[in-house]
C-alpha angles and dihedrals in degrees: 000000000000131000123225112262099243085051087051094053094045101055091042083054096051092046093052086052088049098242093123142034124246113274085230089053089052090044091050089056096046112034094062087059089053093074106184097005123122111221119230102190143272136286122199124207103202093193090064109023093238129136121204115207115202125209138171123217116174097340093312125114117231120196123198119194117205134188104236093206102041100026088229119148105232101177139004121191115218 
């Protein structure tokens, strides 16, 4: 799932400024916890600086919301 170009530019600026953690670092934290789920990709909400990682397992979509500044997992749908 591709992010809109403007969204990508903004998150890159925020990462260079040290305001958010790199996406790859957040993915490395979450992917091992999602045993058996297929990773579909990220979305970024710049208004709240939250990444939403999207997975699918057994036909069910799972969202994991992560604070892009701290790396804390905010919520996970089941």
